[in-house]
Amino acid sequence: DDENLHVSASVLDTGEWMHLVPKDKPVFFTAQGLFMYLEEEDTRVLFQKMAKEFPSSSIWFDSIAKWLSQKTMSGLKLTDHYQAPPMPFGTNKNNAPGVFKSWVPNMEVEEVPWPLEMCSGFFYRYVAPILINLRYIQNAQPGMVFNMTFPPSLN
């Protein structure tokens, strides 16, 4: 289409796609169901390259908890006939901002909150808002979404 650029390449093959993205203004990237399938080192290097090439740009992505990543790496059987694929990268909610900021200093990291206000029922209105603020529950949460903004420059 005329408004979007579609590129058929691995996100790790940065030489195949980064030069196609405009650099004259901040860019919004989204990565859904991606980073959990990459090794942590590959994700770190990718974020560092993106921060360097696209200063002040943002990326929204989902992530999984460390415990869930570990389960998939040891063979998480979801049904009698289906085993979840290996997902080598995960980080617990409480550790995630520190992990991501250690990769790209001065990067803004914000968890995208669950839209509980759109839910109905006693549990979602009164119990869930309390539970999601408890440290143990936060780290038991299997998945989360983050919005990260790269710094204006890496200097």
Tab-separated table of C-alpha atoms in Angstrom:
chain	number	residue	atom	x	y	z
A	1	ASP	CA	0.000	0.000	0.000
A	2	ASP	CA	1.022	3.634	-0.328
A	3	GLU	CA	1.275	4.455	3.382
A	4	ASN	CA	3.255	1.498	4.711
A	5	LEU	CA	6.494	-0.154	3.771
A	6	HIS	CA	6.414	-3.936	3.882
A	7	VAL	CA	9.805	-5.655	3.997
A	8	SER	CA	10.343	-9.390	3.849
A	9	ALA	CA	13.450	-9.918	5.981
A	10	SER	CA	14.492	-11.154	9.385
A	11	VAL	CA	14.495	-8.400	11.975
A	12	LEU	CA	18.046	-9.528	12.806
A	13	ASP	CA	19.199	-8.852	9.221
A	14	THR	CA	19.361	-5.128	9.914
A	15	GLY	CA	21.295	-4.461	6.714
A	16	GLU	CA	18.237	-5.629	4.765
A	17	TRP	CA	15.742	-3.201	6.266
A	18	MET	CA	17.219	-0.379	8.366
A	19	HIS	CA	18.316	1.667	5.368
A	20	LEU	CA	14.716	1.614	4.067
A	21	VAL	CA	13.288	3.315	7.170
A	22	PRO	CA	13.214	7.153	7.094
A	23	LYS	CA	15.639	8.786	9.522
A	24	ASP	CA	14.400	12.382	9.281
A	25	LYS	CA	11.848	11.963	12.097
A	26	PRO	CA	11.070	9.560	14.953
A	27	VAL	CA	9.586	6.238	13.903
A	28	PHE	CA	7.046	4.037	15.683
A	29	PHE	CA	7.968	0.341	15.585
A	30	THR	CA	5.818	-2.523	16.774
A	31	ALA	CA	6.969	-6.074	17.367
A	32	GLN	CA	4.241	-8.488	18.363
A	33	GLY	CA	5.121	-12.050	19.293
A	34	LEU	CA	8.752	-11.647	18.264
A	35	PHE	CA	11.376	-11.061	20.924
A	36	MET	CA	10.534	-14.103	23.040
A	37	TYR	CA	11.681	-16.261	20.100
A	38	LEU	CA	15.081	-14.552	19.907
A	39	GLU	CA	18.084	-15.056	22.130
A	40	GLU	CA	18.551	-12.279	24.702
A	41	GLU	CA	21.861	-11.227	23.128
A	42	ASP	CA	20.230	-10.852	19.687
A	43	THR	CA	17.467	-8.712	21.162
A	44	ARG	CA	19.984	-6.547	23.039
A	45	VAL	CA	22.086	-5.947	19.931
A	46	LEU	CA	18.971	-5.166	17.877
A	47	PHE	CA	17.748	-2.580	20.412
A	48	GLN	CA	21.197	-0.969	20.490
A	49	LYS	CA	21.309	-0.719	16.683
A	50	MET	CA	17.783	0.682	16.545
A	51	ALA	CA	18.588	3.269	19.233
A	52	LYS	CA	21.642	4.392	17.261
A	53	GLU	CA	19.905	4.506	13.867
A	54	PHE	CA	16.517	5.841	15.004
A	55	PRO	CA	17.002	8.269	17.917
A	56	SER	CA	13.833	9.388	19.730
A	57	SER	CA	11.879	6.572	18.061
A	58	SER	CA	9.528	4.268	19.964
A	59	ILE	CA	8.889	0.562	19.952
A	60	TRP	CA	5.917	-1.283	21.442
A	61	PHE	CA	6.351	-4.995	21.992
A	62	ASP	CA	5.170	-7.852	24.108
A	63	SER	CA	7.394	-9.945	26.306
A	64	ILE	CA	7.040	-13.059	28.408
A	65	ALA	CA	8.115	-13.791	31.960
A	66	LYS	CA	11.385	-15.570	32.691
A	67	TRP	CA	9.559	-18.531	34.267
A	68	LEU	CA	7.500	-19.041	31.102
A	69	SER	CA	10.601	-18.793	28.922
A	70	GLN	CA	12.301	-21.460	31.050
A	71	LYS	CA	9.262	-23.754	30.787
A	72	THR	CA	9.271	-23.532	26.984
A	73	MET	CA	12.982	-24.280	26.872
A	74	SER	CA	12.451	-27.499	28.787
A	75	GLY	CA	9.469	-28.543	26.657
A	76	LEU	CA	6.124	-27.015	27.601
A	77	LYS	CA	3.469	-29.431	26.401
A	78	LEU	CA	0.179	-27.552	25.998
A	79	THR	CA	-1.894	-30.485	24.770
A	80	ASP	CA	-1.312	-34.155	24.077
A	81	HIS	CA	-0.330	-33.229	20.525
A	82	TYR	CA	1.249	-29.776	20.822
A	83	GLN	CA	4.391	-28.547	22.506
A	84	ALA	CA	5.041	-24.821	22.665
A	85	PRO	CA	8.071	-23.750	20.634
A	86	PRO	CA	11.213	-22.713	22.504
A	87	MET	CA	11.097	-19.098	23.666
A	88	PRO	CA	14.603	-18.340	24.932
A	89	PHE	CA	14.073	-14.732	26.002
A	90	GLY	CA	11.905	-13.624	28.867
A	91	THR	CA	12.266	-11.259	31.787
A	92	ASN	CA	10.121	-10.801	34.853
A	93	LYS	CA	8.016	-7.664	35.017
A	94	ASN	CA	9.919	-6.236	37.996
A	95	ASN	CA	13.279	-6.705	36.274
A	96	ALA	CA	12.307	-5.705	32.741
A	97	PRO	CA	12.861	-1.922	32.923
A	98	GLY	CA	16.334	-2.408	34.394
A	99	VAL	CA	17.254	-5.036	31.808
A	100	PHE	CA	16.170	-2.870	28.875
A	101	LYS	CA	17.781	0.302	30.284
A	102	SER	CA	21.054	-1.583	30.782
A	103	TRP	CA	21.061	-2.260	27.046
A	104	VAL	CA	20.349	1.349	26.000
A	105	PRO	CA	21.123	3.946	28.688
A	106	ASN	CA	18.652	6.842	29.004
A	107	MET	CA	15.968	4.870	27.204
A	108	GLU	CA	12.446	5.399	28.539
A	109	VAL	CA	10.699	2.135	29.442
A	110	GLU	CA	7.039	2.028	30.330
A	111	GLU	CA	4.774	-0.941	30.814
A	112	VAL	CA	1.514	-0.587	28.926
A	113	PRO	CA	-1.165	-1.196	31.563
A	114	TRP	CA	-3.875	-3.769	31.155
A	115	PRO	CA	-7.112	-2.047	30.070
A	116	LEU	CA	-9.027	-3.141	33.161
A	117	GLU	CA	-11.394	-0.186	32.856
A	118	MET	CA	-12.815	-1.867	29.762
A	119	CYS	CA	-13.627	-5.053	31.677
A	120	SER	CA	-16.771	-5.758	33.617
A	121	GLY	CA	-17.445	-7.846	36.680
A	122	PHE	CA	-16.370	-7.763	40.291
A	123	PHE	CA	-13.016	-9.485	39.730
A	124	TYR	CA	-11.790	-7.098	37.016
A	125	ARG	CA	-13.156	-3.976	38.729
A	126	TYR	CA	-11.996	-4.616	42.292
A	127	VAL	CA	-9.690	-7.631	42.671
A	128	ALA	CA	-7.462	-7.457	39.569
A	129	PRO	CA	-6.322	-3.823	40.201
A	130	ILE	CA	-5.033	-4.910	43.624
A	131	LEU	CA	-3.443	-8.161	42.430
A	132	ILE	CA	-1.467	-6.585	39.593
A	133	ASN	CA	0.273	-4.315	42.098
A	134	LEU	CA	1.551	-7.159	44.279
A	135	ARG	CA	5.213	-7.969	43.595
A	136	TYR	CA	4.733	-11.760	43.598
A	137	ILE	CA	1.774	-11.548	41.249
A	138	GLN	CA	3.655	-9.199	38.928
A	139	ASN	CA	6.426	-11.730	38.440
A	140	ALA	CA	3.894	-14.555	38.003
A	141	GLN	CA	2.241	-12.607	35.187
A	142	PRO	CA	3.065	-14.609	32.034
A	143	GLY	CA	3.159	-11.702	29.619
A	144	MET	CA	3.310	-7.934	29.408
A	145	VAL	CA	3.558	-5.122	26.864
A	146	PHE	CA	6.163	-2.364	26.881
A	147	ASN	CA	6.526	1.005	25.208
A	148	MET	CA	10.139	2.085	24.918
A	149	THR	CA	11.491	5.346	23.555
A	150	PHE	CA	15.090	5.526	22.483
A	151	PRO	CA	17.103	8.539	23.669
A	152	PRO	CA	17.671	11.500	21.291
A	153	SER	CA	21.280	10.371	20.954
A	154	LEU	CA	23.542	7.764	22.497
A	155	ASN	CA	26.212	10.279	23.486
